[in-house]
């Protein structure tokens, strides 16, 4: 897909196109920004721009080089991403040292035309050892190579990795961009599209998921139950933890809960046009508590994800007890007393 | 597509191309071989690649319907190998379902469409030059064993191929030893654009395999800045070149090694093989003591015991003692044909230099060990 067909991200794309046109392409980029908003697509199109023999800096998308990059069968393109222990792709997995070695192997060949491009998807999933093994290549890749790290959580990357990349910050897509995309692609009505776009936090991937399923209402329902947990409702908390620990989209749900916290902070501060919530309740809670809740949820998400893989049930129970403690406002003997 | 083919021809071509197929399954289609049938000249073209080495081959067949498909190379090879009859029918439908029939057996395998298969790089036929395949074979054999297998040092993971007006040169090293072979420029490689390229190990090993086979029209080679291609009859191998700077081998060749020893190659080889049995497991260190009366090889392993052997040599200088990794010596001795070799040394801590006694076209440098 040529740059012009990509929804949004005009500022970021312009910067990349200028780099190609001026022949000042950096050796390593870090594309950071909210998840599923099109960073990977931009990275791939950038690879096309560097390899397209027909037009530059806007790739044609039709020549054999472009087509093979789209199919990921171009010899100049190497893509790595998180995988499980058996090497099968798994978004919750890790990028292991073997993968880094593989890409180093691919980079040692000379190019026939264009430039070698490596796309490291979810670069924050690099195992520390793998990241260390990567540093030398990242700092000084072989000639004619461009490394693109894509991450929705750039803060989780090692500082040594961050300092070696030119950073391109992708902002959340504007609501109007998401709305127009939904109207054009899914045939959803304008009003409904606007509502979904509003809830999607600037991510096309999430917006599409909301269109295709009842995910939003499910997440809202669970979020309201979590937020409604009172100081002494230990049994409910444990039941909820048990239920959620068996759920498939737990990581997505925790993200959603975080966004809710963010929205509530924003609404307490008097903001309008919130990311995931139209109606905000529970304003009793102060900003500091909400920020604290956000951090607690994030900590739980990290613990549950690989490589920690902490027992989901226990971790969720712990999370809910801390949240209950927080909302009760006291320094919290109630939860422990109840246990 | 549909074609009828003889088993030996099918098997031979499949065997040749499947050696290249990707073993790690990063891209599923790379474990496939692409077959395309053409009824104009009654041939089936085979194509396999791991994106580093590309191989193309073709085989005569009775083509009933044009078309193309890709199927798992290893499975197809195994099937064809075990088929009962000589005549094989190969058929693929629109959905890439492949049916292989022979006698009373029938195999259905799922294929993938060829449109997703990598494209074979363009080979400029005008740059192909005929070369002396025996000489190339000898050059590869004399250097291949010293190629580094350490994937992290990619600049020495291959053969340095160098050519100037008079000499064609091949150099390999793994940091502990270096093998260099030179041929006067009658190999036939004249028009190549660049005179120094790095050829990856895997591709050269495929070329080496091909060199072993009989060929009717000679062997052709072209080396450009971008890739190297070899052509033999219908088979074409295309290799991507390695990036990076090969170490300056000229600086490594020791000077002032004034102690010259001439020794019978086969004697040294067999003695070394015997003695090294008792060298310690990790590094096969063997002690060489050169005296005017002979060479004494000793190996000691603290837990097991020791071994000594004496050999006749031609040496008249003062006594010198040096230790080498027996593996490095054996590899080299196995690869060369000469009856006598010349070892030149300086002292027990400087690199040793091995040449063939007759000519100087082969140079082998090996670092000593401290035992």
XYZ file of C-alpha atoms in Angstrom, chain B residues 58-318:
261
model
C 15.096 -28.333 -15.640
C 14.225 -31.799 -16.716
C 12.686 -33.360 -19.810
C 9.120 -34.488 -19.375
C 6.015 -35.259 -21.364
C 3.969 -32.160 -20.599
C 0.243 -32.570 -20.981
C -0.832 -29.255 -19.552
C 1.141 -26.096 -18.799
C 1.153 -24.618 -15.342
C 3.127 -24.180 -12.176
C 2.903 -25.033 -8.498
C 5.132 -25.211 -5.430
C 5.245 -28.210 -3.086
C 7.245 -29.216 -0.064
C 10.610 -30.230 -1.468
C 11.584 -32.750 1.147
C 8.274 -34.596 1.085
C 8.168 -34.700 -2.699
C 11.713 -36.019 -2.778
C 10.920 -38.736 -0.243
C 7.820 -39.742 -2.182
C 9.547 -39.888 -5.530
C 12.442 -41.842 -4.056
C 10.126 -44.614 -2.897
C 7.763 -44.791 -5.869
C 7.446 -48.308 -7.330
C 7.347 -47.697 -11.084
C 9.608 -45.867 -13.476
C 6.918 -43.653 -14.949
C 5.503 -40.934 -12.697
C 2.482 -38.790 -13.309
C 2.447 -35.368 -11.658
C -0.703 -33.294 -11.641
C -1.727 -30.074 -9.902
C -5.191 -28.506 -9.923
C -6.335 -24.907 -9.579
C -6.243 -25.078 -5.779
C -2.628 -26.251 -5.809
C -3.583 -29.758 -4.802
C -0.846 -31.983 -6.165
C -1.363 -35.609 -7.116
C 1.624 -37.859 -7.718
C 0.836 -41.256 -9.213
C 2.998 -44.186 -10.112
C 1.849 -47.762 -10.581
C -0.780 -48.394 -7.962
C 0.321 -45.746 -5.485
C -1.161 -42.319 -5.314
C -0.135 -39.339 -3.190
C -2.087 -36.148 -2.613
C -0.112 -33.224 -1.240
C -1.104 -29.643 -0.688
C 0.991 -27.091 -2.509
C 1.147 -23.321 -2.585
C 0.728 -21.025 -5.580
C 3.938 -19.948 -7.381
C 3.027 -16.290 -7.308
C 4.279 -16.085 -3.700
C 7.570 -17.760 -4.557
C 10.703 -15.587 -4.736
C 11.824 -14.625 -8.226
C 15.055 -16.031 -9.594
C 17.582 -13.193 -10.009
C 18.372 -12.175 -13.555
C 21.531 -13.829 -14.823
C 23.326 -11.880 -17.497
C 24.229 -14.603 -19.977
C 26.818 -12.390 -21.666
C 28.910 -12.287 -18.504
C 29.108 -16.049 -18.176
C 32.575 -17.373 -18.878
C 33.709 -20.907 -19.294
C 36.102 -22.064 -16.634
C 38.304 -25.020 -15.857
C 36.121 -26.964 -13.468
C 38.916 -29.211 -12.171
C 40.986 -26.258 -11.112
C 38.040 -24.567 -9.440
C 37.243 -27.789 -7.643
C 40.822 -28.020 -6.410
C 40.778 -24.420 -5.225
C 37.580 -24.967 -3.261
C 38.835 -28.201 -1.710
C 42.096 -26.689 -0.597
C 40.411 -23.804 1.212
C 36.894 -24.895 2.198
C 37.891 -26.534 5.503
C 39.281 -23.275 6.914
C 36.079 -21.253 6.482
C 34.868 -19.926 9.818
C 31.622 -21.424 11.092
C 31.142 -18.665 13.646
C 27.984 -16.975 12.389
C 28.720 -13.798 14.324
C 31.867 -13.113 12.291
C 30.151 -12.825 8.960
C 33.103 -11.303 7.137
C 35.026 -14.574 7.400
C 32.052 -16.885 6.822
C 33.047 -17.357 3.251
C 35.660 -17.460 0.522
C 37.536 -14.385 -0.532
C 37.716 -14.607 -4.293
C 40.265 -12.280 -5.768
C 41.476 -11.750 -9.263
C 44.029 -9.489 -10.786
C 45.570 -9.520 -14.220
C 47.626 -12.612 -13.700
C 46.317 -14.507 -10.745
C 43.049 -15.886 -9.443
C 43.165 -16.284 -5.691
C 40.947 -17.893 -3.070
C 41.449 -17.248 0.653
C 39.655 -18.542 3.726
C 40.303 -18.148 7.430
C 38.713 -18.771 10.799
C 41.077 -16.646 12.841
C 43.338 -19.532 13.844
C 44.430 -20.622 10.414
C 44.368 -19.314 6.896
C 44.366 -21.142 3.598
C 45.327 -19.424 0.369
C 45.448 -20.895 -3.088
C 46.534 -19.133 -6.237
C 46.163 -20.143 -9.853
C 47.708 -18.568 -12.893
C 44.973 -16.774 -14.732
C 43.820 -19.465 -17.078
C 40.742 -20.296 -15.027
C 38.822 -18.341 -17.583
C 37.394 -15.654 -15.352
C 38.337 -12.582 -17.242
C 35.510 -10.128 -17.510
C 34.250 -9.950 -13.973
C 33.644 -6.392 -12.886
C 35.024 -6.445 -9.410
C 38.223 -8.148 -8.529
C 37.553 -9.021 -4.926
C 34.329 -10.576 -3.639
C 33.226 -12.651 -0.669
C 31.350 -15.826 -1.553
C 29.273 -17.449 1.211
C 30.075 -20.962 2.351
C 26.698 -22.549 1.699
C 26.556 -21.398 -1.897
C 30.079 -22.550 -2.611
C 29.349 -25.970 -1.149
C 26.445 -26.285 -3.594
C 28.753 -25.274 -6.423
C 31.255 -27.860 -5.229
C 28.578 -30.564 -5.374
C 27.711 -29.525 -8.894
C 31.362 -29.646 -9.936
C 31.453 -33.336 -9.084
C 28.867 -34.181 -11.690
C 29.628 -34.913 -15.298
C 28.881 -32.093 -17.656
C 28.566 -31.914 -21.401
C 29.029 -28.293 -22.280
C 31.435 -27.166 -19.625
C 31.056 -25.059 -16.574
C 30.321 -21.344 -16.709
C 30.723 -18.723 -14.049
C 30.037 -15.025 -13.698
C 30.892 -12.864 -10.742
C 29.573 -9.334 -10.559
C 29.341 -6.750 -7.826
C 25.931 -8.033 -6.877
C 25.988 -11.768 -7.170
C 27.762 -14.809 -8.458
C 26.217 -17.276 -10.890
C 27.334 -20.689 -12.009
C 25.846 -22.540 -14.916
C 26.233 -26.154 -15.913
C 23.999 -27.460 -18.688
C 20.487 -26.667 -17.441
C 21.462 -26.017 -13.859
C 22.009 -22.448 -12.701
C 23.080 -21.498 -9.191
C 22.913 -17.898 -8.103
C 24.639 -16.829 -4.898
C 24.260 -13.555 -3.054
C 27.589 -12.093 -2.059
C 28.621 -11.449 1.513
C 28.986 -7.942 2.826
C 32.003 -6.864 4.807
C 35.724 -6.572 4.757
C 37.833 -9.710 4.675
C 40.909 -9.409 6.902
C 44.070 -8.344 5.108
C 45.556 -11.780 4.558
C 48.798 -10.353 3.172
C 49.691 -9.020 6.601
C 49.126 -12.416 8.153
C 51.615 -14.283 5.994
C 54.700 -14.539 8.208
C 58.044 -13.334 6.980
C 61.442 -14.469 8.111
C 60.478 -18.052 8.808
C 63.946 -19.432 8.131
C 63.753 -22.972 9.427
C 62.657 -25.133 6.585
C 61.453 -28.670 7.066
C 60.388 -31.024 4.301
C 58.196 -33.928 5.315
C 56.266 -36.695 3.601
C 52.575 -35.745 3.616
C 51.037 -39.180 4.039
C 53.407 -40.174 6.807
C 52.701 -36.993 8.719
C 48.957 -37.350 8.209
C 48.711 -40.922 9.451
C 51.066 -40.308 12.384
C 49.145 -37.217 13.411
C 45.867 -39.108 13.278
C 47.307 -41.767 15.563
C 49.018 -39.450 18.012
C 46.127 -37.030 18.297
C 43.914 -39.775 19.723
C 45.622 -39.120 23.031
C 45.565 -35.346 22.901
C 43.160 -33.686 25.314
C 39.581 -33.582 24.099
C 38.844 -29.895 23.862
C 41.757 -28.728 21.745
C 43.685 -31.399 19.968
C 47.106 -30.080 20.869
C 50.058 -32.062 19.582
C 53.675 -31.204 20.255
C 56.055 -31.137 17.262
C 59.765 -31.461 17.989
C 61.897 -30.983 14.908
C 65.480 -32.211 15.237
C 68.100 -33.000 12.649
C 67.472 -36.690 13.233
C 63.728 -36.559 12.827
C 60.353 -35.189 13.948
C 58.943 -36.332 17.273
C 55.189 -35.963 17.734
C 53.844 -36.183 21.269
C 50.370 -35.849 22.697
C 49.484 -36.014 26.365
C 46.167 -36.276 28.058
C 46.476 -36.073 31.844
C 43.637 -38.529 32.507
C 44.401 -41.107 29.852
C 48.051 -41.270 28.921
C 50.426 -40.132 26.224
C 51.560 -41.043 22.718
C 54.818 -40.492 20.853
C 55.828 -41.135 17.280
C 58.964 -40.437 15.329
C 59.143 -39.516 11.655
C 61.932 -38.992 9.142
C 62.251 -35.455 7.890
C 64.650 -33.341 5.890
C 65.920 -30.762 8.340
C 69.408 -29.555 9.166
C 68.907 -26.534 11.415
C 68.940 -26.464 15.188
